[in-house]
Coordinates of C-alpha atoms in Angstrom, one line a residue:
Chain A
M19 CA 10.7 85.2 5.9
K20 CA 11.6 88.7 7.1
R21 CA 11.3 87.6 10.7
R22 CA 13.5 84.6 10.1
K23 CA 16.1 87.0 8.6
T24 CA 16.0 89.2 11.7
I25 CA 16.4 86.3 14.0
F26 CA 19.3 85.1 12.0
S27 CA 21.1 88.4 12.1
V28 CA 20.5 88.7 15.8
L29 CA 22.1 85.3 16.1
V30 CA 25.1 86.5 14.1
Y31 CA 25.6 89.5 16.3
L32 CA 25.2 87.4 19.4
L33 CA 27.8 84.8 18.2
L34 CA 30.3 87.5 17.2
S35 CA 29.9 89.4 20.5
L36 CA 30.3 86.3 22.5
G37 CA 33.5 85.5 20.5
A38 CA 34.7 89.0 21.0
V39 CA 34.3 88.7 24.7
F40 CA 36.4 85.5 24.7
Y41 CA 39.0 87.2 22.6
L42 CA 39.3 90.2 24.8
L43 CA 39.1 88.4 28.1
P44 CA 42.7 87.2 28.3
L45 CA 43.9 90.8 27.5
Y46 CA 41.5 92.3 30.0
W47 CA 42.6 89.8 32.6
M48 CA 46.2 90.7 32.0
V49 CA 45.5 94.5 32.5
R50 CA 43.3 93.8 35.5
S51 CA 45.9 91.6 37.2
S52 CA 48.5 94.2 36.5
L53 CA 46.6 96.8 38.5
L54 CA 45.8 94.7 41.6
P55 CA 47.8 94.5 44.8
M56 CA 49.4 91.1 45.3
A57 CA 47.0 90.3 48.1
Q58 CA 43.9 90.8 46.1
I59 CA 45.0 89.0 43.0
F60 CA 44.1 85.6 44.5
R61 CA 40.9 86.6 46.1
M62 CA 37.8 84.5 45.4
P63 CA 35.4 85.4 43.8
P64 CA 37.8 87.3 41.6
I65 CA 37.9 91.0 41.6
W66 CA 37.0 92.4 38.1
I67 CA 37.7 96.1 38.5
P68 CA 40.7 97.1 40.5
N69 CA 39.8 99.7 43.0
P70 CA 42.0 101.7 43.4
P71 CA 44.2 100.6 40.5
Q72 CA 47.7 99.9 41.7
F73 CA 49.9 101.8 39.2
G74 CA 52.7 101.2 41.6
N75 CA 52.9 97.7 40.1
Y76 CA 54.2 99.3 36.9
S77 CA 56.9 101.3 38.6
Q78 CA 57.9 98.2 40.5
A79 CA 58.1 96.2 37.3
L80 CA 60.1 98.9 35.7
R81 CA 62.5 98.9 38.5
I82 CA 63.2 95.2 38.1
L83 CA 62.9 95.1 34.3
P84 CA 65.3 97.7 32.8
F85 CA 62.7 98.7 30.3
G86 CA 64.6 101.7 29.0
R87 CA 67.7 99.8 28.2
Y88 CA 65.8 96.9 26.6
L89 CA 63.8 99.4 24.6
G90 CA 67.0 101.0 23.4
N91 CA 68.4 97.6 22.4
T92 CA 65.2 96.7 20.6
L93 CA 65.3 99.9 18.6
T94 CA 69.0 99.4 17.8
I95 CA 67.9 96.3 16.0
L96 CA 64.5 97.6 14.8
I97 CA 65.6 100.8 13.0
P98 CA 68.3 99.5 10.7
T99 CA 66.3 96.3 10.0
M100 CA 63.4 98.5 9.0
V101 CA 65.5 100.7 6.7
G102 CA 67.2 97.6 5.2
T103 CA 64.0 95.8 4.6
L104 CA 62.2 98.7 3.0
L105 CA 65.1 99.7 0.8
T106 CA 66.2 96.3 -0.5
S107 CA 62.9 94.6 -0.8
S108 CA 61.4 97.5 -2.8
I109 CA 64.4 97.7 -5.1
S110 CA 64.6 94.0 -5.7
A111 CA 60.8 93.8 -6.2
Y112 CA 61.2 96.6 -8.8
A113 CA 63.7 94.5 -10.7
F114 CA 61.4 91.5 -10.7
A115 CA 58.3 93.5 -11.6
R116 CA 59.4 96.2 -14.0
I117 CA 62.6 95.1 -15.8
E118 CA 62.9 92.2 -18.3
W119 CA 66.1 90.3 -17.9
P120 CA 67.2 86.8 -18.6
G121 CA 66.9 84.5 -15.6
R122 CA 64.5 86.8 -13.9
D123 CA 61.6 84.3 -13.5
I124 CA 64.0 81.5 -12.4
W125 CA 65.5 83.6 -9.6
F126 CA 62.1 84.8 -8.5
G127 CA 60.8 81.3 -8.4
L128 CA 63.8 80.2 -6.4
I129 CA 63.4 83.0 -3.9
I130 CA 59.7 82.3 -3.4
T131 CA 60.3 78.6 -3.0
G132 CA 62.9 79.4 -0.4
M133 CA 60.0 80.7 1.7
M134 CA 58.8 77.1 2.1
L135 CA 62.1 76.0 3.6
P136 CA 61.7 75.5 7.4
Y137 CA 64.0 77.9 9.2
A138 CA 65.1 75.0 11.3
V139 CA 67.2 73.9 8.4
T140 CA 69.1 77.2 8.0
L141 CA 69.2 78.1 11.7
I142 CA 72.3 76.1 12.7
P143 CA 74.7 76.8 9.8
T144 CA 73.7 80.4 9.9
F145 CA 74.5 80.5 13.6
L146 CA 77.8 78.8 13.0
G147 CA 78.6 81.2 10.1
W148 CA 78.1 84.2 12.3
K149 CA 80.1 82.6 15.1
L150 CA 82.9 82.0 12.6
L151 CA 82.9 85.7 11.7
G152 CA 83.0 86.6 15.3
A153 CA 79.6 88.2 15.3
Y154 CA 78.0 85.9 17.8
G155 CA 76.9 88.1 20.7
S156 CA 76.4 91.2 18.5
Y157 CA 73.4 92.6 16.8
Y158 CA 74.7 92.0 13.3
P159 CA 73.2 88.5 12.8
L160 CA 69.8 90.0 13.6
I161 CA 70.1 93.1 11.3
V162 CA 72.3 92.2 8.3
P163 CA 69.9 89.6 6.7
S164 CA 67.3 92.3 6.3
W165 CA 69.6 94.2 4.0
F166 CA 69.6 91.3 1.6
G167 CA 66.1 91.6 0.1
G168 CA 64.2 92.0 3.3
G169 CA 62.5 88.6 3.1
A170 CA 60.9 86.7 0.2
F171 CA 57.5 87.5 1.6
N172 CA 58.0 91.3 1.2
I173 CA 59.5 91.0 -2.2
F174 CA 56.5 89.0 -3.3
M175 CA 54.0 91.5 -1.9
L176 CA 55.7 94.6 -3.3
R177 CA 56.1 92.9 -6.7
Q178 CA 52.3 92.4 -6.7
F179 CA 51.8 96.1 -6.0
Y180 CA 54.3 97.2 -8.8
M181 CA 52.5 95.0 -11.3
T182 CA 49.2 96.9 -10.8
I183 CA 50.9 100.2 -12.0
P184 CA 50.6 100.8 -15.8
H185 CA 53.9 100.5 -17.7
E186 CA 53.3 103.8 -19.6
L187 CA 54.6 105.7 -16.7
D188 CA 58.1 104.2 -16.7
E189 CA 58.2 104.1 -20.4
A190 CA 57.6 107.8 -20.7
A191 CA 60.3 108.5 -18.1
Y192 CA 62.7 106.1 -19.9
M193 CA 62.1 108.0 -23.2
D194 CA 63.1 111.2 -21.3
G195 CA 66.4 109.5 -20.5
A196 CA 65.7 108.5 -16.9
G197 CA 67.6 105.4 -15.7
H198 CA 66.0 102.5 -13.7
L199 CA 67.2 103.9 -10.4
R200 CA 65.5 107.2 -11.0
I201 CA 62.3 105.6 -12.3
Y202 CA 62.3 103.4 -9.2
F203 CA 62.9 106.1 -6.7
F204 CA 61.0 109.1 -8.1
I205 CA 58.1 107.5 -10.0
L206 CA 57.2 104.1 -8.6
L207 CA 58.2 104.4 -5.0
P208 CA 55.7 107.2 -4.3
L209 CA 53.0 105.1 -6.0
I210 CA 53.5 102.1 -3.7
K211 CA 53.5 104.1 -0.5
S212 CA 50.7 102.2 1.1
A213 CA 52.4 98.9 0.4
L214 CA 55.6 100.2 1.9
I215 CA 53.6 101.1 5.0
V216 CA 52.4 97.5 5.2
V217 CA 55.9 96.2 4.9
G218 CA 57.1 98.6 7.6
L219 CA 54.3 97.7 10.0
F220 CA 54.8 93.9 9.6
T221 CA 58.6 94.4 10.0
F222 CA 58.0 96.4 13.2
I223 CA 55.8 93.7 14.7
R224 CA 58.1 90.9 13.6
V225 CA 61.2 92.4 15.1
W226 CA 59.5 93.6 18.2
N227 CA 58.1 90.1 18.9
D228 CA 61.1 88.1 17.7
F229 CA 62.1 85.7 20.3
L230 CA 64.2 82.9 18.8
G231 CA 66.6 85.3 17.0
P232 CA 67.7 87.2 20.1
L233 CA 67.7 84.0 22.2
V234 CA 70.2 82.4 19.8
Y235 CA 72.4 85.3 19.1
L236 CA 72.6 87.5 22.2
K237 CA 75.0 86.5 24.9
T238 CA 74.7 88.9 27.8
E239 CA 71.7 90.4 29.6
K240 CA 73.0 93.9 28.7
Q241 CA 72.1 93.3 25.1
F242 CA 68.6 91.9 25.6
T243 CA 65.6 93.0 23.7
L244 CA 62.2 93.6 25.4
A245 CA 60.9 90.2 24.3
I246 CA 63.8 88.3 25.7
G247 CA 64.0 90.5 28.7
L248 CA 60.4 89.7 29.5
Q249 CA 61.2 86.0 29.1
Q250 CA 64.0 86.3 31.7
F251 CA 61.7 88.2 34.0
V252 CA 59.1 85.5 33.8
G253 CA 61.7 82.9 34.8
Q254 CA 62.7 84.9 37.9
Y255 CA 59.4 86.1 39.2
T256 CA 57.2 83.1 38.7
A257 CA 54.5 83.6 41.2
Q258 CA 54.4 87.4 41.2
W259 CA 51.5 87.6 38.7
H260 CA 50.8 91.3 39.3
L261 CA 54.3 92.2 38.2
L262 CA 54.5 89.7 35.4
M263 CA 51.2 91.0 34.0
A264 CA 52.4 94.6 34.3
A265 CA 55.6 93.8 32.4
S266 CA 53.6 91.8 29.8
T267 CA 51.3 94.8 29.3
L268 CA 54.2 97.1 28.9
V269 CA 55.8 94.9 26.2
A270 CA 52.5 94.3 24.4
L271 CA 51.3 97.8 24.4
P272 CA 53.4 99.2 21.6
T273 CA 52.5 96.5 19.0
V274 CA 48.9 96.7 19.9
T275 CA 48.9 100.5 19.6
I276 CA 50.8 100.3 16.3
Y277 CA 48.3 97.8 15.0
L278 CA 45.3 99.9 16.0
I279 CA 46.7 103.0 14.3
G280 CA 47.7 101.2 11.1
Q281 CA 44.8 98.8 11.0
R282 CA 43.7 99.6 7.5
Y283 CA 47.1 98.8 6.1
F284 CA 47.3 95.5 8.0
V285 CA 44.1 94.3 6.5
E286 CA 45.2 95.3 3.0
G287 CA 48.6 93.5 3.4
I288 CA 47.1 90.3 4.8
A289 CA 44.6 90.2 2.1
L290 CA 47.3 90.5 -0.6
T291 CA 49.5 87.8 0.9
G292 CA 46.6 85.4 1.3
L293 CA 45.4 85.7 -2.2
K294 CA 48.4 84.1 -3.8
G295 CA 47.0 80.6 -3.6
Chain B
M13 CA 65.9 97.8 -45.6
H14 CA 69.2 99.0 -44.3
A15 CA 67.4 100.4 -41.3
T16 CA 66.8 97.0 -39.8
P17 CA 70.4 96.4 -38.4
V18 CA 70.4 99.7 -36.7
V19 CA 67.1 99.0 -35.0
R20 CA 68.4 95.6 -34.0
R21 CA 71.5 96.9 -32.5
G22 CA 69.5 99.5 -30.6
R23 CA 67.3 96.8 -29.3
S24 CA 70.1 94.6 -28.2
T25 CA 71.9 97.4 -26.3
F26 CA 68.6 98.1 -24.7
M27 CA 68.3 94.5 -23.7
R28 CA 71.9 94.4 -22.5
R29 CA 71.3 97.5 -20.4
N30 CA 68.2 95.9 -18.9
A31 CA 69.9 92.7 -18.1
R32 CA 72.6 94.5 -16.3
A33 CA 70.1 96.7 -14.4
G34 CA 68.0 93.7 -13.6
Y35 CA 70.8 91.7 -12.0
L36 CA 72.1 94.8 -10.3
L37 CA 68.8 95.9 -8.7
A38 CA 67.8 92.3 -7.8
A39 CA 71.3 91.6 -6.4
P40 CA 70.3 92.1 -2.8
A41 CA 67.5 89.5 -3.1
I42 CA 69.7 87.1 -5.1
L43 CA 72.7 87.4 -2.8
G44 CA 70.4 87.1 0.2
F45 CA 68.9 83.9 -1.2
L46 CA 72.4 82.5 -1.8
I47 CA 73.9 83.5 1.5
F48 CA 71.0 83.0 3.9
T49 CA 69.1 80.1 2.2
M50 CA 71.2 78.2 -0.3
V51 CA 74.5 78.0 1.4
P52 CA 73.1 77.2 4.9
M53 CA 70.9 74.6 3.4
V54 CA 73.8 72.8 1.8
A55 CA 75.9 73.3 4.9
S56 CA 73.2 71.9 7.1
F57 CA 72.9 68.8 4.9
V58 CA 76.7 68.2 5.0
L59 CA 76.9 68.9 8.8
S60 CA 74.2 66.3 9.4
F61 CA 76.7 63.6 8.4
T62 CA 79.3 64.8 10.9
D63 CA 79.8 64.7 14.6
Y64 CA 80.4 68.5 14.9
Q65 CA 80.0 69.7 18.5
I66 CA 81.6 73.2 18.2
I67 CA 84.8 72.3 20.2
N68 CA 85.9 69.5 17.9
T69 CA 86.9 69.6 14.2
P70 CA 84.0 67.9 12.4
S71 CA 84.6 64.4 11.0
F72 CA 82.3 62.4 8.8
V73 CA 80.3 59.8 10.6
G74 CA 78.1 58.7 7.7
W75 CA 74.5 58.0 8.6
R76 CA 75.2 57.7 12.4
N77 CA 73.2 60.8 13.4
Y78 CA 70.2 59.6 11.5
R79 CA 70.6 56.0 12.7
E80 CA 70.8 57.0 16.3
L81 CA 67.6 59.0 16.0
F82 CA 65.6 56.1 14.5
D83 CA 67.1 53.1 16.3
G84 CA 66.0 54.5 19.7
T85 CA 69.4 55.5 21.0
D86 CA 67.8 58.8 21.7
S87 CA 64.3 57.9 22.8
L88 CA 63.3 61.6 22.9
F89 CA 63.2 61.8 19.1
F90 CA 60.0 59.7 18.7
K91 CA 58.5 61.4 21.7
S92 CA 59.0 64.8 20.2
L93 CA 57.6 63.6 16.8
K94 CA 54.6 62.3 18.6
A95 CA 54.0 65.5 20.6
T96 CA 54.5 67.7 17.6
N97 CA 52.2 65.5 15.3
Y98 CA 49.5 65.5 18.0
F99 CA 49.7 69.3 18.2
V100 CA 49.8 69.9 14.5
F101 CA 47.0 67.5 13.5
L102 CA 44.8 68.9 16.3
S103 CA 45.5 72.6 15.8
V104 CA 45.6 72.9 12.0
P105 CA 42.0 71.4 11.4
L106 CA 40.7 73.3 14.5
N107 CA 42.2 76.5 13.3
T108 CA 41.0 76.0 9.8
I109 CA 37.4 75.3 10.8
F110 CA 37.2 77.9 13.5
A111 CA 38.8 80.7 11.5
F112 CA 36.6 79.9 8.5
M113 CA 33.4 80.0 10.6
L114 CA 34.4 83.2 12.2
A115 CA 35.2 84.8 8.8
S116 CA 31.9 83.6 7.4
L117 CA 30.1 85.3 10.3
L118 CA 32.1 88.5 9.7
N119 CA 31.3 88.4 6.1
R120 CA 27.5 88.8 6.7
P121 CA 26.1 92.2 6.0
I122 CA 26.7 93.4 9.5
R123 CA 27.5 96.7 11.1
A124 CA 30.7 97.2 13.0
R125 CA 32.6 94.6 10.9
G126 CA 35.8 96.6 11.2
F127 CA 35.4 96.7 14.9
F128 CA 34.9 92.9 15.3
R129 CA 37.7 92.2 12.8
A130 CA 40.0 94.4 14.9
I131 CA 39.2 92.6 18.1
Y132 CA 39.8 89.2 16.6
Y133 CA 43.1 90.3 15.2
I134 CA 44.6 92.0 18.2
P135 CA 45.9 88.8 19.9
S136 CA 48.0 88.1 16.7
V137 CA 50.1 91.2 17.3
V138 CA 50.7 90.6 21.0
P139 CA 54.3 89.4 21.4
V140 CA 54.5 85.6 21.9
V141 CA 56.4 86.0 25.2
A142 CA 53.5 88.1 26.5
V143 CA 50.9 85.6 25.1
T144 CA 52.5 82.7 26.8
T145 CA 52.8 84.6 30.1
I146 CA 49.1 85.5 29.9
W147 CA 48.1 81.9 29.3
M148 CA 50.3 80.5 32.0
W149 CA 48.3 82.8 34.3
L150 CA 44.9 81.8 32.8
L151 CA 45.7 78.1 32.9
N152 CA 47.3 78.1 36.4
P153 CA 45.7 75.1 38.1
D154 CA 45.1 76.7 41.5
L155 CA 44.4 80.3 40.8
G156 CA 44.0 80.8 37.0
L157 CA 40.8 82.3 35.7
I158 CA 39.8 79.1 33.8
N159 CA 39.9 76.8 36.8
V160 CA 38.4 79.3 39.1
T161 CA 35.4 79.7 36.7
L162 CA 35.1 75.9 36.3
R163 CA 35.1 75.4 40.0
K164 CA 32.5 78.2 40.5
I165 CA 30.0 76.6 38.1
G166 CA 30.6 73.2 39.5
L167 CA 32.5 71.7 36.6
P168 CA 35.6 69.5 37.1
T169 CA 38.9 71.4 37.0
N170 CA 42.0 70.4 35.2
K171 CA 45.7 70.7 35.4
W172 CA 46.0 71.9 31.8
I173 CA 49.6 72.3 30.8
F174 CA 50.8 70.5 33.9
S175 CA 49.2 67.2 33.0
E176 CA 50.3 64.7 30.3
P177 CA 46.9 64.1 28.6
T178 CA 45.8 67.7 28.5
V179 CA 49.0 69.7 27.7
I180 CA 48.7 69.5 23.9
P181 CA 44.9 70.2 23.8
S182 CA 45.6 73.2 26.1
L183 CA 48.2 74.6 23.8
A184 CA 46.0 74.0 20.8
L185 CA 43.3 76.0 22.5
M186 CA 45.7 78.8 23.1
D187 CA 46.6 78.7 19.5
L188 CA 43.0 79.3 18.5
W189 CA 43.2 82.6 20.4
A190 CA 45.8 83.9 18.0
T191 CA 44.1 82.8 14.8
G192 CA 43.1 86.3 13.8
N193 CA 45.4 86.7 10.9
I194 CA 43.9 83.5 9.3
V195 CA 40.4 85.0 9.9
V196 CA 41.4 88.1 8.0
I197 CA 42.8 86.1 5.1
Y198 CA 39.6 84.1 4.9
L199 CA 37.5 87.3 5.2
S200 CA 39.3 88.9 2.3
G201 CA 38.9 85.8 0.2
L202 CA 35.2 85.7 1.0
Q203 CA 34.8 89.3 -0.1
G204 CA 36.2 88.3 -3.4
V205 CA 33.5 85.7 -4.2
G206 CA 31.3 87.2 -6.9
T207 CA 27.7 88.0 -5.9
H208 CA 26.4 86.7 -9.2
Y209 CA 27.1 83.1 -8.0
Y210 CA 24.8 83.6 -5.0
E211 CA 22.2 85.2 -7.2
A212 CA 22.2 82.2 -9.5
V213 CA 21.6 79.9 -6.4
E214 CA 18.7 82.2 -5.4
V215 CA 17.2 82.0 -8.9
D216 CA 17.3 78.2 -8.6
G217 CA 15.5 78.4 -5.3
G218 CA 18.5 77.5 -3.1
N219 CA 18.7 78.5 0.6
A220 CA 21.5 79.8 2.7
W221 CA 23.0 76.4 3.3
H222 CA 23.1 75.7 -0.5
K223 CA 24.9 79.0 -1.0
F224 CA 27.4 78.2 1.7
W225 CA 28.1 74.6 0.7
N226 CA 27.9 74.9 -3.1
I227 CA 29.4 78.4 -3.7
T228 CA 31.3 79.7 -0.7
V229 CA 33.2 76.5 0.2
P230 CA 34.3 75.6 -3.3
M231 CA 35.3 79.2 -4.1
M232 CA 37.3 79.3 -1.0
T233 CA 39.2 76.1 -1.5
P234 CA 42.3 77.8 -2.9
T235 CA 42.5 80.0 0.2
I236 CA 41.9 77.0 2.5
F237 CA 44.6 75.2 0.6
F238 CA 47.1 78.0 1.1
N239 CA 46.3 78.3 4.8
V240 CA 46.5 74.6 5.5
I241 CA 49.9 74.3 4.0
M242 CA 51.2 77.4 5.9
G243 CA 49.5 76.0 9.0
F244 CA 51.4 72.8 8.8
I245 CA 54.8 74.5 8.1
N246 CA 54.3 76.9 11.0
G247 CA 52.8 74.3 13.3
F248 CA 55.7 71.9 13.0
Q249 CA 58.0 74.7 14.0
S250 CA 56.2 75.8 17.1
F251 CA 58.7 76.6 19.7
A252 CA 57.8 79.4 22.2
Q253 CA 55.0 77.4 23.9
A254 CA 57.4 74.6 24.8
F255 CA 60.3 76.9 25.7
M256 CA 58.3 79.4 27.8
M257 CA 55.5 77.4 29.3
T258 CA 56.2 73.7 29.6
Q259 CA 59.9 73.1 29.0
G260 CA 58.7 70.2 26.9
G261 CA 57.0 68.5 29.9
P262 CA 55.3 67.0 31.7
N263 CA 57.1 63.8 31.0
N264 CA 58.1 65.1 27.5
A265 CA 54.4 65.2 26.5
S266 CA 54.9 68.7 24.9
L267 CA 58.5 68.2 23.6
F268 CA 57.9 70.1 20.4
Y269 CA 60.3 69.2 17.6
M270 CA 61.7 72.6 17.3
F271 CA 62.3 72.8 21.1
Y272 CA 64.0 69.4 21.0
L273 CA 66.2 70.6 18.1
Y274 CA 67.0 73.9 19.9
R275 CA 68.1 72.0 23.0
E276 CA 70.3 69.6 21.1
A277 CA 72.0 72.5 19.2
F278 CA 72.2 75.3 21.8
T279 CA 72.2 73.5 25.1
F280 CA 74.1 70.3 24.3
S281 CA 76.1 71.8 21.3
K282 CA 75.4 68.7 19.2
M283 CA 75.3 70.6 15.9
G284 CA 75.7 67.6 13.6
R285 CA 72.8 65.7 15.2
A286 CA 70.7 68.9 15.3
C287 CA 71.2 69.3 11.6
A288 CA 70.0 65.7 11.0
I289 CA 66.9 66.5 13.1
A290 CA 66.3 69.6 11.0
W291 CA 66.6 67.7 7.8
I292 CA 64.1 65.1 9.0
L293 CA 61.7 67.9 9.7
F294 CA 62.3 69.3 6.2
L295 CA 61.5 65.9 4.7
I296 CA 58.4 65.5 6.8
I297 CA 57.1 68.9 5.8
G298 CA 58.1 68.3 2.2
V299 CA 56.2 65.0 2.0
L300 CA 53.2 66.4 3.7
T301 CA 53.1 69.4 1.4
A302 CA 53.5 67.1 -1.6
V303 CA 50.6 65.0 -0.5
I304 CA 48.4 68.0 0.0
F305 CA 49.4 69.3 -3.4
R306 CA 48.7 65.9 -5.0
T307 CA 45.3 65.7 -3.5
S308 CA 44.5 69.3 -4.3
K309 CA 43.2 68.5 -7.7
Y310 CA 40.3 66.6 -6.1
W311 CA 39.3 69.4 -3.7
V312 CA 40.7 72.7 -4.8
F313 CA 38.6 74.6 -7.2
Y314 CA 40.1 77.3 -9.4
E315 CA 37.7 79.9 -10.8
G316 CA 37.8 80.1 -14.6
S317 CA 39.1 76.6 -15.2
D318 CA 36.7 73.9 -16.2
E319 CA 38.9 71.1 -15.2
R320 CA 39.3 70.5 -11.5

């Protein structure tokens, strides 16, 4: 019986390690290809460890892909989106979790149901609306929506967090004459810090990786974000795999790094969103 | 006795204050819902009955947009439905089974669980543009790693995304690579299954298979249910693969619905027709979700309720 258990657990490790190799391989292949000279990239059998690594590929990719400007553009969208999302989702979630008001549950239900609506349905009228306002070709369409609740998903998640905090805390503050804004800001917000980090991290990844939004709303190459800039780059340098892989690595590096740093919070956040069923 | 009215008045001002504060603080979310969900939804419905093409003033054309899609005037509509259905009905079951298996393995009492979980999740945070670029390179028919390896071990190679019969399976395979977030959702669900259930099976002399099939699977059905629905909603709206990798080809075999819609709207400026296309998608997803919901009472098990 004991032996069978050992064999079983060896099998589990084996399967997991094999899976891990397959999951890491594409990323390894990307980095490897980004460090090979063009001539070696097609050599058979394939070279696994670049020797010497061609860091020059990166400087060449950076010369073609204006990384600095695209990064600046991405941050121009990212920072206000982050602030808007954190502020308005936490304040709205507070209203849904901690205040009793008529119509609350209906509105909450509507907002959550709205999450099921395919974005295909709202995409075109929203685009036409922004065009009508003359904001097509600006960053506003990509930023402003985050200042209106920051997404149903985040409101739902933060509400879950608020609900775990005992009501005595706000009642005591209320008796002392504190208003809702003060209770929200000074008492509850510090208590849901870890949830706010989760929202912040997810927002970072979402905006950094967003592809369709910038594709639809940005007109000129000058305004491009990293994601859309890379897409352009792929179209122009089709067969130059060493450069394409260097550029892909550069664009992927920040999100992977952010994830590895904030891993604990990611897992916490995903766990919460998945348990709603 | 005369104290009651005072209390009541105090209570009602309290409630009125709360009502005001509630609406005020929830205003961003409520306005956001109205401006960015409700209004566009209605507008999209109305536009789907017009011939709006940006340069003209829209006029009502009745059901024409819908009719032209279904009567074959635009033959691409059915092609895109076929391609998308194929992809969704291949990748959602594959993802569900694969992610569930992976999560079950990770849920064993193993060391380095965090390490493995991190590895399986990393592909999910890689920007989709980078993901598609990496896979275009891996799947490259002449020089990509996959064909090179197949050739080396003497297996037949394939044209992958450049051949009609294999393009969708290739994209589904690629989809499996980014399934990490579903794995994490399953894993957290698995960790919530009470150990006393497993102990009960042990007392009854059940083995590992009994535990898995009679406890783990039923207890996880709500999570599976949630993931399947989200999988369908997201799968039907897949876009980047077609846009970046295949341009819908070869021969429209990977003409994803969302890519088709995007092209009608933003390349050909046929806004009215694109709205009709969007509403058909909405109906498809709605019907599918309703069907899954209706069948859920036969297979989704909620802890603490005797009825199923």
